[in-house]
Tab-separated table of C-alpha atoms in Angstrom:
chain	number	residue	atom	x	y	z
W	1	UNK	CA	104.875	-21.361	58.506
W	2	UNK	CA	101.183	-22.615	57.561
W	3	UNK	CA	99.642	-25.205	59.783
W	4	UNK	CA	100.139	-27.745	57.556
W	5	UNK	CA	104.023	-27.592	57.196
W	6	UNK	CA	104.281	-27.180	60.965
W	7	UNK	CA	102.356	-30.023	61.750
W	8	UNK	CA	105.083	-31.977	58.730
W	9	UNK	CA	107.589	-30.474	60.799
W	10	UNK	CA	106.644	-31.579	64.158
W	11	UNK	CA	105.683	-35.035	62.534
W	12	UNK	CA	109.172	-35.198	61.801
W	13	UNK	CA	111.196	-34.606	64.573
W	14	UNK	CA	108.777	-36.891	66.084
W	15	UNK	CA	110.162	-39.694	64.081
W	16	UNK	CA	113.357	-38.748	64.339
W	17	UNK	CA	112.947	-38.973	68.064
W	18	UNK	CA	111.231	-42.139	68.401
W	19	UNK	CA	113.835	-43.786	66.021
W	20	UNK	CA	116.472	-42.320	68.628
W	21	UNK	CA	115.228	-43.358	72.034
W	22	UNK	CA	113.729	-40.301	72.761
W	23	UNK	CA	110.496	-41.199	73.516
W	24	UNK	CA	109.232	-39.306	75.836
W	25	UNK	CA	109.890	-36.041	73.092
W	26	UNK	CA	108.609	-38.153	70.522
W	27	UNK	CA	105.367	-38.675	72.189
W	28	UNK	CA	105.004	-34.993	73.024
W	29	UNK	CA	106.065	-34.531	69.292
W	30	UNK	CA	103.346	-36.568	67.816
W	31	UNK	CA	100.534	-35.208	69.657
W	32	UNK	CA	101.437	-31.847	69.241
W	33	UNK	CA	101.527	-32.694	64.956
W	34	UNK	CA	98.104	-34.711	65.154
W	35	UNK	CA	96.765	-31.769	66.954
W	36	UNK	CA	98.313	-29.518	64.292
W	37	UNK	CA	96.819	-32.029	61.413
W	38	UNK	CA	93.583	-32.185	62.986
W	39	UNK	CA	92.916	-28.203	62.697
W	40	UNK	CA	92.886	-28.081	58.919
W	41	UNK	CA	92.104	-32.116	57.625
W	42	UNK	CA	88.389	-30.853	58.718
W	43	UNK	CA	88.451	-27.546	56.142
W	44	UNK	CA	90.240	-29.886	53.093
W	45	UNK	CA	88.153	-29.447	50.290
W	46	UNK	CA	89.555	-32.327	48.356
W	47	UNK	CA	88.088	-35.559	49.800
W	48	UNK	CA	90.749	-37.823	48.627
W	49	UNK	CA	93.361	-35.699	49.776
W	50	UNK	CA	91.367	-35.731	53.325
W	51	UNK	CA	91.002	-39.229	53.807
W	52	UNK	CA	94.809	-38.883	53.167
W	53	UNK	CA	95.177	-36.660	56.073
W	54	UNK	CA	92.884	-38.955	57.547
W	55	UNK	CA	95.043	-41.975	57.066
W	56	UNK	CA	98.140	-40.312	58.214
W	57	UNK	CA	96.425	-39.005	61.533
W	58	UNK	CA	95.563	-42.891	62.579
W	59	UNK	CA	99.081	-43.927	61.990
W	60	UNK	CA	100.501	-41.498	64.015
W	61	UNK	CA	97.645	-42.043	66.910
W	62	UNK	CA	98.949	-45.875	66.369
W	63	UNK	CA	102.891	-45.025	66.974
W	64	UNK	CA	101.917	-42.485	69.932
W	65	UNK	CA	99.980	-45.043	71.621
W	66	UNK	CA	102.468	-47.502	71.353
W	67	UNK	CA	105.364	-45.020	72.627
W	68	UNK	CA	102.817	-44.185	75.288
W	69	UNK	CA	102.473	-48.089	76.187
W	70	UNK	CA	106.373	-48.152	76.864
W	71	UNK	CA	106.944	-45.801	78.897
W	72	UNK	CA	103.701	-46.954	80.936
W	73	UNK	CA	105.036	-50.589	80.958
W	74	UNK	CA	108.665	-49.110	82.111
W	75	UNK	CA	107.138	-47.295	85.102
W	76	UNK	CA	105.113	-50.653	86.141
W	77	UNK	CA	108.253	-53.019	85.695
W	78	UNK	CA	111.339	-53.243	87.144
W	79	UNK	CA	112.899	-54.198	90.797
W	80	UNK	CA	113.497	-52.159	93.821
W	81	UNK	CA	117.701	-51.268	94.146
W	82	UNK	CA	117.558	-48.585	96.648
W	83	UNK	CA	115.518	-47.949	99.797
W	84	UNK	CA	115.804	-45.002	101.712
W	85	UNK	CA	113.518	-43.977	105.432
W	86	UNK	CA	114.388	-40.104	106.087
W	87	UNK	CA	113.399	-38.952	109.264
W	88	UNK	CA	111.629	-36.332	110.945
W	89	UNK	CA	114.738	-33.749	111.397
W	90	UNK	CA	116.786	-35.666	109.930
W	91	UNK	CA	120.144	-34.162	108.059
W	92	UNK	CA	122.770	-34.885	105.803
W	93	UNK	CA	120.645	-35.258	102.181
W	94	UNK	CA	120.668	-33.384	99.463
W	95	UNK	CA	119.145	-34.091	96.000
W	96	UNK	CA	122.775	-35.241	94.891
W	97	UNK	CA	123.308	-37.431	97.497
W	98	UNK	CA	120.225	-39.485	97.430
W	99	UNK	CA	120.172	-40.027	93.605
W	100	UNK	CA	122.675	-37.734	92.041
W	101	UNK	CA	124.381	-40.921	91.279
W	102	UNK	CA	121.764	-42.193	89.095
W	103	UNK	CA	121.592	-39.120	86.738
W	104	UNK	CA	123.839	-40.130	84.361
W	105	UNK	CA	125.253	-39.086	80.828
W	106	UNK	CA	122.827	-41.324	79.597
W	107	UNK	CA	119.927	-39.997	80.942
W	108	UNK	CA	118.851	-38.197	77.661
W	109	UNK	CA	114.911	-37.801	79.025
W	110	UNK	CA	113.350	-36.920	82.338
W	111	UNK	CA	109.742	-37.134	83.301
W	112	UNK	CA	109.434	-35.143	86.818
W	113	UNK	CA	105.666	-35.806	88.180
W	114	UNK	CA	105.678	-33.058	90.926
W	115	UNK	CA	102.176	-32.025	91.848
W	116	UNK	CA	102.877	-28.819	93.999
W	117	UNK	CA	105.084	-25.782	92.566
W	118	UNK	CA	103.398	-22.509	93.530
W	119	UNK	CA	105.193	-21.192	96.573
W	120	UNK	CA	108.753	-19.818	96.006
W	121	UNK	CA	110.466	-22.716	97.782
W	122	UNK	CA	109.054	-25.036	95.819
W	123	UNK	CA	110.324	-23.253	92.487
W	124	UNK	CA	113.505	-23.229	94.067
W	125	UNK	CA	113.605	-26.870	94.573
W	126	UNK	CA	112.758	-27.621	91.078
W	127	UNK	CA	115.316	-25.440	90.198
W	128	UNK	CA	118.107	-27.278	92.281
W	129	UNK	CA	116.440	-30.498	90.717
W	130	UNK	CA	117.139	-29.197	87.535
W	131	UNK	CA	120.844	-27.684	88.415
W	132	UNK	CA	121.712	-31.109	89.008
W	133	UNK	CA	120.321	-32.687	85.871
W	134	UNK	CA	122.205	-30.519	83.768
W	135	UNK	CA	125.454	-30.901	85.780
W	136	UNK	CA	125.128	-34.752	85.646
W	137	UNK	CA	123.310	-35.363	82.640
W	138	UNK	CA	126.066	-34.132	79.726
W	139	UNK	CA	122.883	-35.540	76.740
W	140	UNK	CA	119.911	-34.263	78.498
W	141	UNK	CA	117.442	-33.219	75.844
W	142	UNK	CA	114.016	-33.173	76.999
W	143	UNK	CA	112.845	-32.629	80.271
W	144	UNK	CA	108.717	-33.127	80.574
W	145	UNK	CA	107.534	-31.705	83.750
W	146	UNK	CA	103.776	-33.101	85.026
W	147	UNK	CA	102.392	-30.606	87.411
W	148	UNK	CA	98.951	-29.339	88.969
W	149	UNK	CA	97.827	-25.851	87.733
W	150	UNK	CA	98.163	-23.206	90.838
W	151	UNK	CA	94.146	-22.372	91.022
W	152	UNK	CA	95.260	-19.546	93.381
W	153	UNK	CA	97.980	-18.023	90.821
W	154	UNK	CA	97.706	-19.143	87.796
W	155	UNK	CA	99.569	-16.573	85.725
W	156	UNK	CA	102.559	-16.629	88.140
W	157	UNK	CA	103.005	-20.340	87.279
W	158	UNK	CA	102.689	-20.031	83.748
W	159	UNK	CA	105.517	-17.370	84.013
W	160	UNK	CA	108.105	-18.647	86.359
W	161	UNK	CA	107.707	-22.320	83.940
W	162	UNK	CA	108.247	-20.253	81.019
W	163	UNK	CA	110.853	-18.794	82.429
W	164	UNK	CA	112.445	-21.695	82.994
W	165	UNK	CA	111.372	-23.435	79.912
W	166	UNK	CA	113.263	-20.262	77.936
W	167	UNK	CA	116.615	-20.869	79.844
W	168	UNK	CA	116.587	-24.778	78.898
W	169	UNK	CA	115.797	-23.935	75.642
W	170	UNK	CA	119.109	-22.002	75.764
W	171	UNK	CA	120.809	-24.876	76.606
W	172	UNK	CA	119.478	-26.884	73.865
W	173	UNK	CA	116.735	-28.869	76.446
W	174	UNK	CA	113.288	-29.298	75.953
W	175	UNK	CA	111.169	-28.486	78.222
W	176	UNK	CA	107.390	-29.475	78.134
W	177	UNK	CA	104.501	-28.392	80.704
W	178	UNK	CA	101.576	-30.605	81.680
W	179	UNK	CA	98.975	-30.114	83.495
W	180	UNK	CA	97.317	-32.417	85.868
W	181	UNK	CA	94.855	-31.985	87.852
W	182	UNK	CA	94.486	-35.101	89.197
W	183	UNK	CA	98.172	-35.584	89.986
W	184	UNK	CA	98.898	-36.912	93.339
W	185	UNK	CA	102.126	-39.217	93.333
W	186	UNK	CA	105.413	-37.874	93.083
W	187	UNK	CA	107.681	-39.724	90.492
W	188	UNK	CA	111.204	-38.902	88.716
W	189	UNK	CA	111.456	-41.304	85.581
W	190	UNK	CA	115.195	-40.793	84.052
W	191	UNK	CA	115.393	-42.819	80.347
W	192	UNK	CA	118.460	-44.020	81.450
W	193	UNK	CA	115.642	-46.702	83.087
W	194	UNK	CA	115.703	-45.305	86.896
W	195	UNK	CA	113.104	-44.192	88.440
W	196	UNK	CA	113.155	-42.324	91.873
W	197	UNK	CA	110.085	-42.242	94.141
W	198	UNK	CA	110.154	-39.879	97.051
W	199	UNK	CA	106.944	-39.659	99.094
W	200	UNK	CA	106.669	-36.091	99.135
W	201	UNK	CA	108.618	-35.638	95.849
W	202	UNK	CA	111.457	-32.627	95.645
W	203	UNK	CA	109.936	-30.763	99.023
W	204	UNK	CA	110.737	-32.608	101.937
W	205	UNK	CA	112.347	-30.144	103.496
W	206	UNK	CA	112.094	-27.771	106.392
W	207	UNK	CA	112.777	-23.698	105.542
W	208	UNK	CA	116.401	-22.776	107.229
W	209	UNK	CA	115.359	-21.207	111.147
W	210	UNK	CA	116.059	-18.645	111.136
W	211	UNK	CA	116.826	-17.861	107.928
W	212	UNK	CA	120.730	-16.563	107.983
W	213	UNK	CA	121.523	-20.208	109.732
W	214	UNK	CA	124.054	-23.124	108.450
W	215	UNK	CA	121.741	-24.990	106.039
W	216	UNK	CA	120.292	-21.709	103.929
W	217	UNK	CA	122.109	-22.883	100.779
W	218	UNK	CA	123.500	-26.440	101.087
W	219	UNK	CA	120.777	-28.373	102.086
W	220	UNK	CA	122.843	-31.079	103.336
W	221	UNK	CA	122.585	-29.411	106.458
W	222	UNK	CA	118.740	-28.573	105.984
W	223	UNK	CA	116.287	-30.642	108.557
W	224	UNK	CA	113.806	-32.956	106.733
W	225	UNK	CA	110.438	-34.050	106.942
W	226	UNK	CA	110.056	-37.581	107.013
W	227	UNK	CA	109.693	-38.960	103.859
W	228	UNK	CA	110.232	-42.572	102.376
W	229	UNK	CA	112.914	-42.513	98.875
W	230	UNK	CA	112.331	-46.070	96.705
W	231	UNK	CA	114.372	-46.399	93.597
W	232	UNK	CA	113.583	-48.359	90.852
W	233	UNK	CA	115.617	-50.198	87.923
W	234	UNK	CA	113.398	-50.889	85.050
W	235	UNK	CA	113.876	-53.899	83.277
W	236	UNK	CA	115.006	-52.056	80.211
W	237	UNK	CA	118.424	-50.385	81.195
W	238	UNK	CA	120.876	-49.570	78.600
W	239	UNK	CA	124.176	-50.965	79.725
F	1	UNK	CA	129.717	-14.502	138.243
F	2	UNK	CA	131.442	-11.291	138.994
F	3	UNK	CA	133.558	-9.224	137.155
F	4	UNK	CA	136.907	-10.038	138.804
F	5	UNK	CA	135.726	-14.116	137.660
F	6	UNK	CA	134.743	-13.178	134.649
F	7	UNK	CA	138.065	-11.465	133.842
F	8	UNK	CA	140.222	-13.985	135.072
F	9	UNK	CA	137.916	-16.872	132.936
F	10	UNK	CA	138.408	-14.777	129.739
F	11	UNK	CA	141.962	-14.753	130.716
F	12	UNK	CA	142.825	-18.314	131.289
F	13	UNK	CA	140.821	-19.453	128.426
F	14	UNK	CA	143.099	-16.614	126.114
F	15	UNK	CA	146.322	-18.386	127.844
F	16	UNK	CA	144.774	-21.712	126.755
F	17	UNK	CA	144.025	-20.498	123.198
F	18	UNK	CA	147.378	-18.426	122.788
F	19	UNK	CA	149.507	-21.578	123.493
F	20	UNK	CA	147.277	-23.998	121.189
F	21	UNK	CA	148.139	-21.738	118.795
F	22	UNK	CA	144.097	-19.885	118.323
F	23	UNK	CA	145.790	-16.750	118.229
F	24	UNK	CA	142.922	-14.505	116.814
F	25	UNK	CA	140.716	-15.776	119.618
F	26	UNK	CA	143.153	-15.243	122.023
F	27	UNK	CA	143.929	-11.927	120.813
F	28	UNK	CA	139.529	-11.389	121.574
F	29	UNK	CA	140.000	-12.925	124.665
F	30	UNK	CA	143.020	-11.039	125.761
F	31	UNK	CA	141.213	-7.893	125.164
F	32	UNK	CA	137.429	-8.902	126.220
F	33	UNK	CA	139.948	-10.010	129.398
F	34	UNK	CA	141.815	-7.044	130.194
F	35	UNK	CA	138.356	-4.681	129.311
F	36	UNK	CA	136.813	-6.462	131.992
F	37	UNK	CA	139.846	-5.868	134.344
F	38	UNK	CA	139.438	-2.196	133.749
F	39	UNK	CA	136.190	-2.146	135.061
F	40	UNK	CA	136.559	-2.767	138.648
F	41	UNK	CA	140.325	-1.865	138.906
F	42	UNK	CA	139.675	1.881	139.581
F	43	UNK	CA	137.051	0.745	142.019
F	44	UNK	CA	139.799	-1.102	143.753
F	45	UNK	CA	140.396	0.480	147.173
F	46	UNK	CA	143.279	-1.011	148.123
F	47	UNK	CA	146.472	0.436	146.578
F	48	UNK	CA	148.687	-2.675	146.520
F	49	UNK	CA	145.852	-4.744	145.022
F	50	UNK	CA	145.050	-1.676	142.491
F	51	UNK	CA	148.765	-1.575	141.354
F	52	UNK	CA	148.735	-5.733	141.352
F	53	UNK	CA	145.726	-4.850	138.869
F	54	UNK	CA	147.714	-2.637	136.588
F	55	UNK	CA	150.610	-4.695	136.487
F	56	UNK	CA	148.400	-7.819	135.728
F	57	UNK	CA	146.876	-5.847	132.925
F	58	UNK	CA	150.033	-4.375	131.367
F	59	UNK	CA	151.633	-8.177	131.442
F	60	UNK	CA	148.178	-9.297	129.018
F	61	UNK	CA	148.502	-5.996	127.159
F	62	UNK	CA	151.981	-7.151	126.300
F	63	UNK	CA	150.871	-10.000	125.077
F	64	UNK	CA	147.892	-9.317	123.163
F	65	UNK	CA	150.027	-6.659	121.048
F	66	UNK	CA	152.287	-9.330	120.641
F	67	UNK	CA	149.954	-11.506	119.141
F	68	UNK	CA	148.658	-8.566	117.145
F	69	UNK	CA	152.187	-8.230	115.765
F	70	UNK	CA	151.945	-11.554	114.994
F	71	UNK	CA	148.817	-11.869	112.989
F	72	UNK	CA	149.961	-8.795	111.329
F	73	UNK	CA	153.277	-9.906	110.556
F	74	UNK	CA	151.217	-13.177	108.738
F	75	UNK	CA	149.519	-10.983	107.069
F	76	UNK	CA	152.115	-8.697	105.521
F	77	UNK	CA	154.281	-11.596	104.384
F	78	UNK	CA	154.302	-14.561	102.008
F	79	UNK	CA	154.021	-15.603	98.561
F	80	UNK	CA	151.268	-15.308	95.788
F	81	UNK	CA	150.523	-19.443	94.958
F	82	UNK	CA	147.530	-18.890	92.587
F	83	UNK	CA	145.996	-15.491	90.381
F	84	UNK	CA	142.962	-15.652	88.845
F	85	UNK	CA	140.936	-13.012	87.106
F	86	UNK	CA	137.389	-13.255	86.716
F	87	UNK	CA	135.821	-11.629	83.634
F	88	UNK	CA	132.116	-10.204	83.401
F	89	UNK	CA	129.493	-12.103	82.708
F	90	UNK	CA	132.165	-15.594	83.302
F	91	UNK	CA	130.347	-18.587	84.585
F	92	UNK	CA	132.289	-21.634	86.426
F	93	UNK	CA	132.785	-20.082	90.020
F	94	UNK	CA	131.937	-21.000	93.190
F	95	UNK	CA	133.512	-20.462	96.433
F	96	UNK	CA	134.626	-24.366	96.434
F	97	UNK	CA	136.042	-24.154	93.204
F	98	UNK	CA	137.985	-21.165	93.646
F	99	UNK	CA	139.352	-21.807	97.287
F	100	UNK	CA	137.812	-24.714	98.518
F	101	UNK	CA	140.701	-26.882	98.562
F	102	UNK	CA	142.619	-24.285	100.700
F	103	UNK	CA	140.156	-24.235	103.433
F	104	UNK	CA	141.456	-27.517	105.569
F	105	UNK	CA	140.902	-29.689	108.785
F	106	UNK	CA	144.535	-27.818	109.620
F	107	UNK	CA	142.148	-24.329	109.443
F	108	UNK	CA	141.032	-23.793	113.065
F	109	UNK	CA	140.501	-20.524	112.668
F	110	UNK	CA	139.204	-17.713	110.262
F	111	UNK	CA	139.301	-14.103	109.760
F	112	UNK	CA	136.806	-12.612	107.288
F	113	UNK	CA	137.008	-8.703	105.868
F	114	UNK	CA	133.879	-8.230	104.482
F	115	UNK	CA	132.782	-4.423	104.382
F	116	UNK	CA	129.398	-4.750	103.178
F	117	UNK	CA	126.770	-6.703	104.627
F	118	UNK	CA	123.742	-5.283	104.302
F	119	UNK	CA	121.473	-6.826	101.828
F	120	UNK	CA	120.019	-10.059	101.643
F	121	UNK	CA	121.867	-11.381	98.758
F	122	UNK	CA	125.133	-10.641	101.263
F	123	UNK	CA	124.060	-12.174	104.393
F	124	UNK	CA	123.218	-15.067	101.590
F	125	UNK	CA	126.598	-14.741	100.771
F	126	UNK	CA	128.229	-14.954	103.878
F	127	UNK	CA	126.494	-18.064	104.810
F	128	UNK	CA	127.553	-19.890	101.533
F	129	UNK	CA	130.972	-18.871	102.779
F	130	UNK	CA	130.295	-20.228	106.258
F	131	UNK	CA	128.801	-23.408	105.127
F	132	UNK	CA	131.644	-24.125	103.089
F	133	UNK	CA	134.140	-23.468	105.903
F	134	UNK	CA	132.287	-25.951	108.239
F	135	UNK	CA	132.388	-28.543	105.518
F	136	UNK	CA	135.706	-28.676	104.871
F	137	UNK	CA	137.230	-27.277	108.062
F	138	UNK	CA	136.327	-29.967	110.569
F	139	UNK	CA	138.643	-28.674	112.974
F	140	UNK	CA	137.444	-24.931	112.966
F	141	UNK	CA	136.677	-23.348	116.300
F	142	UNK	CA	136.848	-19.650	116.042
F	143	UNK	CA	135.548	-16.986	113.191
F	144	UNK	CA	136.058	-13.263	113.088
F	145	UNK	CA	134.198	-11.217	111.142
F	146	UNK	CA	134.900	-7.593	110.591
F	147	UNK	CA	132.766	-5.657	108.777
F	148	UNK	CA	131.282	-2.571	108.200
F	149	UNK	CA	128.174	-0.775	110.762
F	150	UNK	CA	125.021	-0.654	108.271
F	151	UNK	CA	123.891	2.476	109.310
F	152	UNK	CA	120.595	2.346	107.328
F	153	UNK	CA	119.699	-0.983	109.261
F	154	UNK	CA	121.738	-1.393	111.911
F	155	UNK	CA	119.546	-3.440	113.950
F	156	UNK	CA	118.468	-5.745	111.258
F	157	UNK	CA	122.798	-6.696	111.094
F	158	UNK	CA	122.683	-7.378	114.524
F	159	UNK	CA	120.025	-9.641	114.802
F	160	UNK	CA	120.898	-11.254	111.650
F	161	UNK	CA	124.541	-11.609	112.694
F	162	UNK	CA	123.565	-12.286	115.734
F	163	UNK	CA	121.922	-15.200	114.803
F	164	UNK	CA	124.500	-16.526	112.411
F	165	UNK	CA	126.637	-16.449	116.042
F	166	UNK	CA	124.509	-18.591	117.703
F	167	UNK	CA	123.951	-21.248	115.393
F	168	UNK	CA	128.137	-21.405	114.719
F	169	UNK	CA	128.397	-21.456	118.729
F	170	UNK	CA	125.683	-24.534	118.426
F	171	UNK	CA	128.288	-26.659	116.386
F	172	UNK	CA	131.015	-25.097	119.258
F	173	UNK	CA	132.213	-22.853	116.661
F	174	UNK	CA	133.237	-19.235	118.517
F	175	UNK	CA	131.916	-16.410	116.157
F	176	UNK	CA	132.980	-12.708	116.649
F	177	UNK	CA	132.275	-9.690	115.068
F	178	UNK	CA	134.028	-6.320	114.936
F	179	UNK	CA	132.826	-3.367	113.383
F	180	UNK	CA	134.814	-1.232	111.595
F	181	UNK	CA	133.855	1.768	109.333
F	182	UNK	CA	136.911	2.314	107.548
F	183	UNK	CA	136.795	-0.875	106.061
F	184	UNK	CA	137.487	-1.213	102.519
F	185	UNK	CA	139.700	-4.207	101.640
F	186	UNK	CA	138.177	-7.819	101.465
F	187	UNK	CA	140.479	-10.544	103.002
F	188	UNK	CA	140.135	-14.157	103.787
F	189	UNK	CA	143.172	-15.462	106.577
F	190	UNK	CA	142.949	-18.815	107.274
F	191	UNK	CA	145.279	-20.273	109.781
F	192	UNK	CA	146.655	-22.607	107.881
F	193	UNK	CA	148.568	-19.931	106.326
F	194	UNK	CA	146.546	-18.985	103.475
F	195	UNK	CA	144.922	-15.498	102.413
F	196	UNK	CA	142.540	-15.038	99.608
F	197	UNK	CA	142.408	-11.609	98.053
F	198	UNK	CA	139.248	-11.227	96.080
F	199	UNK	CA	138.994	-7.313	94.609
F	200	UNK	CA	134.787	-8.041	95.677
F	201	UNK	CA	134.999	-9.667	98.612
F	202	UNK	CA	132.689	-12.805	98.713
F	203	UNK	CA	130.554	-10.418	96.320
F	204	UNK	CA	131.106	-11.305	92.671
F	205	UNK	CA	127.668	-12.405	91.505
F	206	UNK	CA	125.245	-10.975	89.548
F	207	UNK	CA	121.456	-11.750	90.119
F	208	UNK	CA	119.816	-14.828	88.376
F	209	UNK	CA	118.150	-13.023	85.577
F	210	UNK	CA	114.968	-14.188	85.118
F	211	UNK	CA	114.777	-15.242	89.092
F	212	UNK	CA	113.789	-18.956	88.490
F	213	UNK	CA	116.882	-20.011	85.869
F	214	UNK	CA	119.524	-22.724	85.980
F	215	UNK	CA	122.158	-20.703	88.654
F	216	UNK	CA	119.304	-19.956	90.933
F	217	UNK	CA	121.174	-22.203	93.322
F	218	UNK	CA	124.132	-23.546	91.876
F	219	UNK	CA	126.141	-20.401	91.767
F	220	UNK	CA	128.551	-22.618	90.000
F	221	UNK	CA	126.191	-21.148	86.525
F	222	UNK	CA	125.609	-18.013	88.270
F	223	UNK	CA	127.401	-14.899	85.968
F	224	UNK	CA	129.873	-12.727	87.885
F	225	UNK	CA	131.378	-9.343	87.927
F	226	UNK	CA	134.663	-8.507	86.999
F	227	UNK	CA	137.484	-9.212	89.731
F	228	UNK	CA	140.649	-10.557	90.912
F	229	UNK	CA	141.715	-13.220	92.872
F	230	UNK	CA	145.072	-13.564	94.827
F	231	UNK	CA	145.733	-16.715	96.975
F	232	UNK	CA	148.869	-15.936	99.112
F	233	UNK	CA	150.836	-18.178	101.244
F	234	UNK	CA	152.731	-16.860	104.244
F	235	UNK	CA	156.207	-17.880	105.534
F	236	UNK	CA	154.247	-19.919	108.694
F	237	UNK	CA	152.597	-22.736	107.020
F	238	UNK	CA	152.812	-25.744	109.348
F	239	UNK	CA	152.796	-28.833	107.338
């Protein structure tokens, strides 16, 4: 496909997105085509047909901005429903039960901001994270995951994501990668209009000791670190 | 405590377990009991005493073979209440889903036939097993295990089973384990009068392929090997 009918393409779905409440695909969407656009508009000969380009590449900055407004205005407004202290050692919580309850069959989106995944545990907790998202959310489609690069192993990251970006992709889910630097809070925003705050995000747990002990698998009977959970109901919620 | 107190402990606490109806700990007890007897009887200088002794132990011996009779006789008879065959590559199974609902608060105790544990993934397995049991069996308070010496590693079995042992005994949970290297067929007994027959034992799952995929966890997406399941019922339920 040449650029220029990939970057139609992308343009595309990105409307179709947007139109459908997707936004959080639609955004990824249209940056992805104005990146596309913006590798040949320089190299058009024609200058009418440029400016065209030209034209077309604003409008789309225009609609990704404003997509890119609402979701930042849904993760500043809303009201607290849930508040949730976990102890040091504490037991008896597993992803499910602290906010399995608000992944719903309407939760078509999923924004996970989870700075640290580059020990094993820690892909295995964003793998039970995700386990559960499919299980509960029947119309998940798009799943963007905000993360800081691994400066120590780089390439391992970008594998064991791709990995699991292929197997959602199997299941007909999106699955987009960011990098962030920068990142520091943990956040879960689900389009259904939660959003779950955990202060040390999906890893506030303590390994199983020793490892063949009650606790290895269902982490309801795993010890915590203490960790505060706040969940938040956006102003904009569906039903 | 000597010998002669530690025999007549064992014993009084099989009495105590044989007449609440904990018949396969009182069957370990009962022999643990009378082993401990045997000890010191031919030490015994006294003749009266010694032949007190013998008759003492062939009074428990009578009743631990009785018991034995017992278990066996549960285990020979009954009815088949559910068959189930599991096809390669099938997804949908987990331990909850395919005998969870038989494991009960009336299950107080357990006997597990699993030949192989040797490998990480198994010792994995057998705590998935566990954790299940002491989730849905509030009452339980004894679990044999009988299993197969893994003569490549048999000290890394011991320690690992010997660990498993001392966490059960931390939620008062007695856990035994007998080796035996004939072992081939994999059996579940549960108290409450139900056997599970899997052809694999608690081993039906293939590896998550790549290692970070939906499944990692959730064995509920996990693919399986080809077996069969038979849940029997024997003539002794109590409700």
């Amino acid at each position: 496909m040449s650029a220029a009918l990939q970057a139609k393409a992308l343009l595309i779905r990105a409307v179709e997105c947007d139109q459908s409440g997707r936004i959080l695909e639609a955004q990824t969407l249209y940056q992805d085509g104005i990146a596309q656009l913006m590798t040949f508009v320089s190299t058009e000969p024609d200058e009418v047909k440029r400016k065209g380009f030209l034209t077309r590449i604003k409008e789309y900055m225009d609609r990704a901005d404003a997509i890119k407004a609402r979701v930042n205005g849904q993760l500043m407004l809303g009201e607290i429903v849930t508040h949730l202290s976990i102890e040091e050692n504490d037991t008896g919580y597993d992803y499910d039960q602290i906010f399995g309850k608000y992944m719903t069959n309407q939760t078509i989106e999923i924004m996970l901001e989870e700075p640290y995944l580059s020990q094993n545990y820690q892909y295995q907790n964003l793998i039970r994270f995700l386990e559960l998202a499919v299980t509960n959310c029947t119309q998940l489609k798009y799943v963007r995951l905000v993360t800081k690069k691994d400066a120590a192993n780089p390439e391992q990251q970008s594998t064991n994501l791709g990995q699991i970006k292929a197997d959602l992709e199997r299941r007909q889910i999106s699955f987009y990668i960011k990098y962030e630097d920068t990142l520091h809070d943990r956040k879960i925003f689900l389009s259904n209009g939660y959003i779950i705050k955990i202060g040390r995000g999906l890893h506030f747990y303590k390994a199983s000791n020793p490892m063949y002990s009650i606790g290895l698998t269902n982490y309801r009977y795993r010890k915590c670190l203490q960790t505060d959970v706040d969940i938040w109901r956006t102003s904009r919620i569906p039903n």
